[in-house]
Coordinates of C-alpha atoms and ligand atoms in Angstrom, one line a residue:
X1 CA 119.9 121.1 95.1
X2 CA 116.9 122.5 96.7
X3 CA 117.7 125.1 99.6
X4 CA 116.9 124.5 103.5
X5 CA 113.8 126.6 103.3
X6 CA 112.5 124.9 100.3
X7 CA 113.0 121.2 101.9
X8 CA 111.7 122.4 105.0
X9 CA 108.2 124.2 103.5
X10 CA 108.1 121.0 100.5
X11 CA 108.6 118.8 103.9
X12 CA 105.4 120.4 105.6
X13 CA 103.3 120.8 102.7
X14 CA 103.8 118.1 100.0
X15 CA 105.4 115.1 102.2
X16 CA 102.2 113.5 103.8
X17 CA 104.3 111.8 106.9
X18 CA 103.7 108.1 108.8
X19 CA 101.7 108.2 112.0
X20 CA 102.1 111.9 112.0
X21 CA 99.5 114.2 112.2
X22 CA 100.7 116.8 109.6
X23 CA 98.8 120.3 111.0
X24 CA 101.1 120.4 113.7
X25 CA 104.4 118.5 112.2
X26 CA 107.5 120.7 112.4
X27 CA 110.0 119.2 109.8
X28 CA 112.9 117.5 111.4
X29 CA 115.2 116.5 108.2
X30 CA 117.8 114.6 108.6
X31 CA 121.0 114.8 106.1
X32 CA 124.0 112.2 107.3
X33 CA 124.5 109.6 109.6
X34 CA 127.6 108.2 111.0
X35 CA 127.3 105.0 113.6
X36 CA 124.8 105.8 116.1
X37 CA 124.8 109.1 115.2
X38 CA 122.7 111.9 112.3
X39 CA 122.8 115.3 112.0
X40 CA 120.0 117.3 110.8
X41 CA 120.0 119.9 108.1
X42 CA 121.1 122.7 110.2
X43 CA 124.2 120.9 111.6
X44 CA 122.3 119.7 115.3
X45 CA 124.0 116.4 116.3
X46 CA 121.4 113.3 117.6
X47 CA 122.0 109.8 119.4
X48 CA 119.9 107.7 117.5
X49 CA 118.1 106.2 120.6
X50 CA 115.2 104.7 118.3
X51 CA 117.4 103.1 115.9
X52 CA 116.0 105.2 112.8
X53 CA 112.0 103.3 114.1
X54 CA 113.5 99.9 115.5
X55 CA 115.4 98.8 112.2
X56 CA 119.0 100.1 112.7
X57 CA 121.6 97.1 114.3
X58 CA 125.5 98.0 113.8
X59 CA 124.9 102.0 113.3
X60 CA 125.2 104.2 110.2
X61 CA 127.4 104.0 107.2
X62 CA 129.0 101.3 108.5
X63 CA 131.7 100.2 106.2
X64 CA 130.9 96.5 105.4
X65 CA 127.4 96.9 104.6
X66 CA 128.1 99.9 102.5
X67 CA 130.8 98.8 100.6
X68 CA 128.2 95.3 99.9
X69 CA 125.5 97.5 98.7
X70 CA 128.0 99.8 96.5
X71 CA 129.6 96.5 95.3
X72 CA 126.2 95.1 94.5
X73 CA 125.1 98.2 92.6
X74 CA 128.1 97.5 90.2
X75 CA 126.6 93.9 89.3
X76 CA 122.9 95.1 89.3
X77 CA 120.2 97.0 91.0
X78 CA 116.8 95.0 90.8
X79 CA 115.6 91.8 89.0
X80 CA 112.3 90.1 89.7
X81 CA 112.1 87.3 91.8
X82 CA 109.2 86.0 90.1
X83 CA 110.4 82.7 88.4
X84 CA 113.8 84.1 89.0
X85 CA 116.6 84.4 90.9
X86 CA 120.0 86.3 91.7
X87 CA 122.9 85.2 94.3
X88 CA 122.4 87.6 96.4
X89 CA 118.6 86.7 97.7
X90 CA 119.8 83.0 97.2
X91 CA 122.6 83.3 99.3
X92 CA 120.3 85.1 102.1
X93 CA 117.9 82.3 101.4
X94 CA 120.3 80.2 102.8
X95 CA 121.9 81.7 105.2
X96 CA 118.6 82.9 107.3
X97 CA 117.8 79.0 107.1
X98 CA 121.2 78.8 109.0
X99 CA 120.7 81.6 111.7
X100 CA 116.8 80.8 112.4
X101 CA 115.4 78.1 114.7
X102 CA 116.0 74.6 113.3
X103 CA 113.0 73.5 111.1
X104 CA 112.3 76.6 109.3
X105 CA 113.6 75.6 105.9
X106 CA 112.1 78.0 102.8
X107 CA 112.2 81.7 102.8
X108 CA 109.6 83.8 101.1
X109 CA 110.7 87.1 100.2
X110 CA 108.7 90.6 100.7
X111 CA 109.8 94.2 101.5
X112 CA 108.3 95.6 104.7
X113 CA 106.8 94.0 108.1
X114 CA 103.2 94.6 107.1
X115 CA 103.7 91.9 104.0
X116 CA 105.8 89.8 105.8
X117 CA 103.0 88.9 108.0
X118 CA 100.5 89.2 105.2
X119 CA 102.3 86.3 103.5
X120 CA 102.5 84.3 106.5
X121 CA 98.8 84.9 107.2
X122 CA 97.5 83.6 103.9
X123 CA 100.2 80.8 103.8
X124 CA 98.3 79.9 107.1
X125 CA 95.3 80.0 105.6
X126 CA 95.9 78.2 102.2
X127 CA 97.8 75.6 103.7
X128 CA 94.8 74.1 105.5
X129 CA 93.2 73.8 103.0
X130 CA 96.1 71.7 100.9
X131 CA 98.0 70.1 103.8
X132 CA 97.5 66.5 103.5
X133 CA 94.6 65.5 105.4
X134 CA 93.3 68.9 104.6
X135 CA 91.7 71.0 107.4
X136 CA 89.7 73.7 105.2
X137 CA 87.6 74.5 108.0
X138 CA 90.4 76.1 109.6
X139 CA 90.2 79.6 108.4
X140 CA 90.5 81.6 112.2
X141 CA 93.3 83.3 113.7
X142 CA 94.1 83.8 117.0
X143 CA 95.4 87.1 117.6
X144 CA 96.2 89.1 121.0
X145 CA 95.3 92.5 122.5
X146 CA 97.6 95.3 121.5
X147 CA 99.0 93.6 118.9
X148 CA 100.7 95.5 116.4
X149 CA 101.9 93.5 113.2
X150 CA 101.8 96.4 110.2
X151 CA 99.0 98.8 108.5
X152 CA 97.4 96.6 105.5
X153 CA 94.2 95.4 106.1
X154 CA 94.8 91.9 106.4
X155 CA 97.5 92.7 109.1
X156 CA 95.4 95.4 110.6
X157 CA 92.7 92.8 111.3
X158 CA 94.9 90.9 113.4
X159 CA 96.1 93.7 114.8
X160 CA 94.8 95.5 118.2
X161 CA 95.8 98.3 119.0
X162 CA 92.5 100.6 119.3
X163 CA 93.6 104.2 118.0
X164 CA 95.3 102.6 115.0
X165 CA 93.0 99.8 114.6
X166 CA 89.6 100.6 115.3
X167 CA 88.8 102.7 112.9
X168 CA 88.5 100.1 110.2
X169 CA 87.1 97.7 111.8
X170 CA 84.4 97.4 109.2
X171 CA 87.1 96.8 106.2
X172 CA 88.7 93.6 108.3
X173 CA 88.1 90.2 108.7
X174 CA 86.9 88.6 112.2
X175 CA 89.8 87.1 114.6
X176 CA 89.4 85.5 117.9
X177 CA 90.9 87.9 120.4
X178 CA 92.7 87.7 123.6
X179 CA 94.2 89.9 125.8
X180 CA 97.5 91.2 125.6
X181 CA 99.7 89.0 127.5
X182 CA 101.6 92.2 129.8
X183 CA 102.2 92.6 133.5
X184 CA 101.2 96.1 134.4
X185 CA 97.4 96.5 134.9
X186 CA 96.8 93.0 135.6
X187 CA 93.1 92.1 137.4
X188 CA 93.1 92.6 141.3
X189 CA 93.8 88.7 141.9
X190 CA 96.5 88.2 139.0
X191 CA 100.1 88.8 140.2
X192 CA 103.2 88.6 138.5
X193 CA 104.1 85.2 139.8
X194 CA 100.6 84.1 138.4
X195 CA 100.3 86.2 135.0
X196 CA 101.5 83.4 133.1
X197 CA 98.6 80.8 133.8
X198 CA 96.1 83.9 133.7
X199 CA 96.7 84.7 129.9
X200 CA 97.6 80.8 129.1
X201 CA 93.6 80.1 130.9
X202 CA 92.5 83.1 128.3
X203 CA 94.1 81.1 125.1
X204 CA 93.2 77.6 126.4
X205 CA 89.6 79.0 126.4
X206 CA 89.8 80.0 122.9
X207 CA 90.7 77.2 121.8
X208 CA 88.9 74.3 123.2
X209 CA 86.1 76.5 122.2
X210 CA 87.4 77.4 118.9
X211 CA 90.0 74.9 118.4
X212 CA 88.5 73.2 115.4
X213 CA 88.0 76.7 113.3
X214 CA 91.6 77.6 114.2
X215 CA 94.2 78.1 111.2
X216 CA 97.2 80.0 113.1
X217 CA 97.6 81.9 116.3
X218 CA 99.9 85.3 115.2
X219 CA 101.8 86.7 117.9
X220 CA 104.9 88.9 118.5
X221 CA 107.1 86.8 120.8
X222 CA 108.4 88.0 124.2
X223 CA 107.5 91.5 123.3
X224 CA 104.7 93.7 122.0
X225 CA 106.8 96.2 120.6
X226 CA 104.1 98.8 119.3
X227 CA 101.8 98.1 122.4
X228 CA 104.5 99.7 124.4
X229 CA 106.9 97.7 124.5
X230 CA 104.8 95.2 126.3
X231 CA 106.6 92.3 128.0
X232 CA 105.4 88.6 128.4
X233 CA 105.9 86.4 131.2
X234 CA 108.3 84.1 130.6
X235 CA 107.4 80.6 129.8
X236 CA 104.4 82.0 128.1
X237 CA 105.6 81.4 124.3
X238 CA 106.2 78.1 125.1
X239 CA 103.1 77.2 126.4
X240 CA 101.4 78.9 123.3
X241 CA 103.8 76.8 121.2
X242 CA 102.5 73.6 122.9
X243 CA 98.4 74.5 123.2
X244 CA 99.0 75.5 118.8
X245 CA 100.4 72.1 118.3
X246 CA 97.8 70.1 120.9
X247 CA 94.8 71.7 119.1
X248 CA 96.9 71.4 115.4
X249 CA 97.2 75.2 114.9
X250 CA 100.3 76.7 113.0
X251 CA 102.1 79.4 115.1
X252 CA 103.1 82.5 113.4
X253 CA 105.9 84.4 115.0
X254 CA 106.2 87.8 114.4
X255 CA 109.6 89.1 114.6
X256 CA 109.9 91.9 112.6
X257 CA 110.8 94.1 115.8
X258 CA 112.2 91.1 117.8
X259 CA 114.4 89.7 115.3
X260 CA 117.9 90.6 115.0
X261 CA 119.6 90.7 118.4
X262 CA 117.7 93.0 119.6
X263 CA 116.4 90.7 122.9
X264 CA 119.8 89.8 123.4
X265 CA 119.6 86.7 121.4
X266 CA 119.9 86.2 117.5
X267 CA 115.8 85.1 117.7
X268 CA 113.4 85.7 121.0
X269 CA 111.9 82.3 120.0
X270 CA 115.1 81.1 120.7
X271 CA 114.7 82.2 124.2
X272 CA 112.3 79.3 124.9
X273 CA 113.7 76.9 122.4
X274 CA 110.3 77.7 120.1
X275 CA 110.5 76.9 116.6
X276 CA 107.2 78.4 115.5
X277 CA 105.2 77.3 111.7
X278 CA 105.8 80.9 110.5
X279 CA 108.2 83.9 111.0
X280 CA 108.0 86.9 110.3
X281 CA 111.2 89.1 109.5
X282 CA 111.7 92.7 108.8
X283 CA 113.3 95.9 110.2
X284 CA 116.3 95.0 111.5
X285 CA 117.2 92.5 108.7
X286 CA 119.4 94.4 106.5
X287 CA 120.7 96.5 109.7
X288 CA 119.1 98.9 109.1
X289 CA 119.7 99.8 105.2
X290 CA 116.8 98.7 102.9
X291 CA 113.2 97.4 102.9
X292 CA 113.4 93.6 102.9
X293 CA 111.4 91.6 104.8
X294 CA 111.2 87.8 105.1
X295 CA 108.8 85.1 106.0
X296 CA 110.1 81.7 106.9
X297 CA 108.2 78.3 106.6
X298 CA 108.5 74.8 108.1
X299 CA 109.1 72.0 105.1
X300 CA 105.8 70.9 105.9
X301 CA 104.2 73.7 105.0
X302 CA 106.1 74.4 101.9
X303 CA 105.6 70.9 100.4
X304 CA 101.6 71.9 100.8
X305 CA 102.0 74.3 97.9
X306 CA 103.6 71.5 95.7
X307 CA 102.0 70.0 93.0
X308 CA 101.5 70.1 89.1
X309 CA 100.6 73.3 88.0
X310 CA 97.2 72.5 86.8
X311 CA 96.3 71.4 90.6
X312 CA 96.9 75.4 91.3
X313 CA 98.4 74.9 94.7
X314 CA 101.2 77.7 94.1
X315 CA 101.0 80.4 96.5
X316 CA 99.9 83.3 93.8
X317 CA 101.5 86.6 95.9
X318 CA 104.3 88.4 94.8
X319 CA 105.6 91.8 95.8
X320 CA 107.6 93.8 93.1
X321 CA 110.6 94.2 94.9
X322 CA 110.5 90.9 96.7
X323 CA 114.6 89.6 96.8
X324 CA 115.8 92.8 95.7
X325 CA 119.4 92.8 95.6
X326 CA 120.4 95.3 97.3
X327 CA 118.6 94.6 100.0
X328 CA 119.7 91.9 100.0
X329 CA 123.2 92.2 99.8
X330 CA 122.9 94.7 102.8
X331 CA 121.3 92.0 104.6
X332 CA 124.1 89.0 104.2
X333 CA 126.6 92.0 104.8
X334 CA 124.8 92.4 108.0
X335 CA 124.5 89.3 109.4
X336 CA 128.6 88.9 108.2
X337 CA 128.6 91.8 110.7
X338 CA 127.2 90.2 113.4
X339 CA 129.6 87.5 113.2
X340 CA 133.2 90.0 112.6
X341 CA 131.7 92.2 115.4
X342 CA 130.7 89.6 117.7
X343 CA 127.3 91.6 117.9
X344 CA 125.5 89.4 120.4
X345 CA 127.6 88.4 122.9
X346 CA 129.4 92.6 123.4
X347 CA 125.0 93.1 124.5
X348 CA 125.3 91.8 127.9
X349 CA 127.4 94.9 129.6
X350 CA 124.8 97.0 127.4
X351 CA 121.5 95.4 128.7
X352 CA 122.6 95.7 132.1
X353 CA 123.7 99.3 131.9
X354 CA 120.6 100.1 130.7
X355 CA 119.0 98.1 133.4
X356 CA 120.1 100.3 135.6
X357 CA 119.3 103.4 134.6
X358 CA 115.7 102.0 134.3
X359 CA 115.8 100.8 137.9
X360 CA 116.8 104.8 138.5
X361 CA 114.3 106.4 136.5
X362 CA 111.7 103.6 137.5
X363 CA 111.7 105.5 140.6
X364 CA 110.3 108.9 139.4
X365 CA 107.0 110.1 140.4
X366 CA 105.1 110.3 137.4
X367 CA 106.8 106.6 136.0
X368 CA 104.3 103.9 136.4
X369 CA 106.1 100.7 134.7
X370 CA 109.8 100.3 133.1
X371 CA 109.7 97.1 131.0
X372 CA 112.9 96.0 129.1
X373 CA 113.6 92.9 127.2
X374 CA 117.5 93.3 125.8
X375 CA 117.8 96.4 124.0
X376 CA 114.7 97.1 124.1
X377 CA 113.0 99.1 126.6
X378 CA 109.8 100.9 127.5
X379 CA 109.0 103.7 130.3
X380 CA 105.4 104.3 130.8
X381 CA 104.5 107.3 131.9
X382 CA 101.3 107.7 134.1
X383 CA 99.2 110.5 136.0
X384 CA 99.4 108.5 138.8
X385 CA 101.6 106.0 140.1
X386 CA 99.5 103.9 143.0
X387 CA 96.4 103.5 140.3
X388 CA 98.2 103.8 136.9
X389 CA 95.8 106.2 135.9
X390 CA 97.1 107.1 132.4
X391 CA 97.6 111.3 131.4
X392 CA 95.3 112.4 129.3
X393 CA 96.8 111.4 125.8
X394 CA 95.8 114.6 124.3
X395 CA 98.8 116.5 126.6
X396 CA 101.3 114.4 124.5
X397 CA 103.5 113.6 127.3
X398 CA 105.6 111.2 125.1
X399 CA 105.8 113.7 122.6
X400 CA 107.1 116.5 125.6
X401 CA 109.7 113.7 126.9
X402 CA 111.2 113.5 123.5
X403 CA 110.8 117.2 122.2
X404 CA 113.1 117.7 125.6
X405 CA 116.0 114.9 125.2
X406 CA 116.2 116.7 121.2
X407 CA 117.7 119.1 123.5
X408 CA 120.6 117.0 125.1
X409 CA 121.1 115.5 121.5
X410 CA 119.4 112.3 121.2
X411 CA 116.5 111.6 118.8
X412 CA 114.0 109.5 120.6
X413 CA 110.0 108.4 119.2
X414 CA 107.5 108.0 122.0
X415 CA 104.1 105.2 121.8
X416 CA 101.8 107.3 123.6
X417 CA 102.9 107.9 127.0
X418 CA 105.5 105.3 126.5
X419 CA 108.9 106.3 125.9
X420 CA 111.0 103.9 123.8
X421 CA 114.4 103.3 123.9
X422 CA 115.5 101.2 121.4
X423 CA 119.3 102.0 120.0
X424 CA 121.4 100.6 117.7
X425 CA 122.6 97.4 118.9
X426 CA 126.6 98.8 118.2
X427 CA 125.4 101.4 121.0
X428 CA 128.6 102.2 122.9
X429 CA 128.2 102.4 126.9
X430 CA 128.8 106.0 127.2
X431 CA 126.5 106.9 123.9
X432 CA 123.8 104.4 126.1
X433 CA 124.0 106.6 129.1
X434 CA 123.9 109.9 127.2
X435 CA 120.5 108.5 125.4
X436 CA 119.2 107.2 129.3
X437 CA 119.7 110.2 130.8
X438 CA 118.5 112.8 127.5
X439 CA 114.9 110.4 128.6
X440 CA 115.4 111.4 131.9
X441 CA 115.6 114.7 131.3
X442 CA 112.9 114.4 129.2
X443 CA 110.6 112.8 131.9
X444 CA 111.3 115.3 134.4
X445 CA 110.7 118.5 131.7
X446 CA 106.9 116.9 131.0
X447 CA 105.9 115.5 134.1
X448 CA 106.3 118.7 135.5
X449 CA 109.7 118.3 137.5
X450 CA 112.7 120.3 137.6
X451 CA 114.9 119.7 135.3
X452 CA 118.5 118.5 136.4
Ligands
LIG501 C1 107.0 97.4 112.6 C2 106.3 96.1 112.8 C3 105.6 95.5 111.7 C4 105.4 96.2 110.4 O1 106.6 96.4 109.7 P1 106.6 97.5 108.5 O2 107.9 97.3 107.9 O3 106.4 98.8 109.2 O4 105.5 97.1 107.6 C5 105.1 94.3 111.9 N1 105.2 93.6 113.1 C6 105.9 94.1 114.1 C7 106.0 93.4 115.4 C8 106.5 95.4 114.0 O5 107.1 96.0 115.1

């Protein structure tokens, strides 16, 4: 076993970390985890508030997934699912049919966010071409400001957020952008009541300009997660539903942050009764344990990739681990969870407790816009509230904020000057006020307040 100092200098030097610039990364290592709890190497006790980045959904080591994955490992680790199968991906097959919106009926297996909308993008794209009366000028996709759908290129084209995105701009493929579809900065004559028809008039636009050229339009319903946790207007995923369908456009949903309870219901298309073309799962679809994502399809689509094998209509993408069993186990065990545990309907109390200690810290000086949808909420921080000037992002506000709840115990991962809260959804109601008020803290430490 290597010591503590070795991991920690190994850690700085030789582990190249995510979204982290490495000159300056201090290594936080964590060694156990226990429901919504983990302790780092030198025995310091965190809340999870981020659910170990947005994936974790009953808490750590919980029993039932464990003993599935442990059980699993005694029948076998990994087998392809290229021309084969094992019970444990076809069972999850199955039951994601059941737990999805009614007409998706054919899952397509992958093993992080980023291919899970990869897949869905080219299904899109291939699909017009072999649909019945094919369409093969469709080969555009709508996607929306701030978006955030996974680092490969063909994601990154789709996606916009500009100091992840912009960079390699000349690696991706055009898309027909609009803006993201928030509530805080809105033009001078766009109010809340009104934001809806605003960003509906800026995809309408699009597409009775466009509409001909258009495959898909890809969007993360109800919430931008990595934008900052960037909340749409209700009744706005259901109008996009409706214009996709008028102007015969598939809709990919994105709900690899969404998914999984975390809006308060199983699905946020459920929320406006949207069944889209395409979803997108990941993250929180094994609770948490393993990298398995998933990308649904209507039978319509599927039955576009059918045909004698010398017609080449089969979807040729594979990932390795695509269907892995253990992920896979983990997932079923975790949505059997969901069911034992009554997961979805114990989140009302929760949401509304952390309503209100957003309504409470809403009203600090240096807080421009709280924005929650379920258990999922964003603070964003600002230099001034009547303009929502932003801080400069080079003094790392976020980063301040959650250096300083690390100190009351609970492990939180800002977006910028947004601070996330996003904890398991097995979160108790005092563990939820500990991680509200560790932000708090947090807010007042780097905006310059006195603490407590
Ligand atoms: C995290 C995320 C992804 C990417 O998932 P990875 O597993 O990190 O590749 C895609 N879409 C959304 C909405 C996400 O939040």
């Amino acid at each position: 076993m290597p010591t503590r100092d070795e991991l920690h200098q190994w850690d700085r030097r030789r582990h190249w970390h995510a979204f982290t610039q490495m000159q300056e990364y201090e290594p936080l290592i964590f060694v156990r985890g226990q429901g919504c709890r983990l302790w780092d190497i030198d025995g310091n006790e965190y809340l999870d508030g981020v659910s170990s980045l947005w994936c974790n959904v009953h808490g750590h080591r919980h029993p039932r997934i464990d003993a599935a994955v442990r059980g699993q490992l005694d029948r076998v680790a990994h087998v392809t699912n290229l021309g084969a199968g094992n019970p444990s991906a076809i069972e999850l097959a199955e039951r994601l049919v059941e737990v999805t919106p009614p007409g998706l009926d054919h899952v397509f297996f992958s093993d992080d966010g980023a291919t899970a909308v990869e897949v869905a993008l080219k299904i899109a794209f291939q699909y017009q071409r072999q649909r019945k009366t094919p369409t093969p000028e469709k080969t555009m996709f709508v996607a929306f400001g701030e978006a955030y759908h996974g680092d490969t290129l063909g994601v990154v084209s789709v996606g916009g957020v500009a100091r992840f995105h912009k960079m390699f701009k000349p690696l991706v493929f055009d898309v027909l952008r609009v803006p993201s579809p928030g509530m805080y900065r809105l033009p001078e004559d766009v109010t809340r009541a009104n934001a809806c028809e605003y960003h509906l008039s800026h995809l309408r636009a699009v597409f009775e300009q466009h509409g001909d050229k258009i495959a898909a339009v890809v969007l993360e319903p109800l919430v931008q997660g990595a934008a900052g946790i960037v909340t749409q207007p209700a009744g706005f995923l259901r109008a996009a539903r409706e214009l996709t369908r008028r102007f015969d456009a598939l809709l990919i949903a994105d709900e690899v942050a969404v998914g999984f309870g975390r809006t308060g219901r199983m699905f946020a298309c459920e929320h406006e009764d949207v069944t889209p073309d395409l979803m997108c799962l990941g993250k929180g679809i094994t609770g948490g344990y393993l990298p398995v994502a998933a990308t649904l399809a209507t039978r319509e689509i599927y039955e576009a990739f059918l045909g004698e094998y010398g017609e080449l209509k089969t979807f040729f993408h594979g990932h390795t681990y695509g269907g892995n069993p253990l992920g896979c186990a983990a997932a079923l065990a975790s949505l059997a969870v969901f069911e034992e545990e009554q997961t979805i309907s114990n989140l009302p109390p929760k949401i509304a407790r952390l309503s209100e200690h957003l309504a409470r810290i809403a009203e600090l000086p240096h807080v421009g816009d709280v924005r929650q949808c379920g258990m999922m909420a964003g603070i964003e921080l600002v230099a001034d509230k009547a303009t929502a000037e932003p801080f400069d992002f080079r003094a790392k506000r976020g980063y301040r904020v959650c250096a300083a709840a690390r100190e009351k115990g609970v492990w939180l991962r800002p977006l910028g000057d947004v601070i996330v809260i996003m904890p398991p959804l097995a979160i108790t109601l005092e563990e939820l006020d500990q991680v509200c008020q560790a932000a708090e803290y947090g807010i007042r430490v780097a905006t310059g307040k006195n603490p407590d």
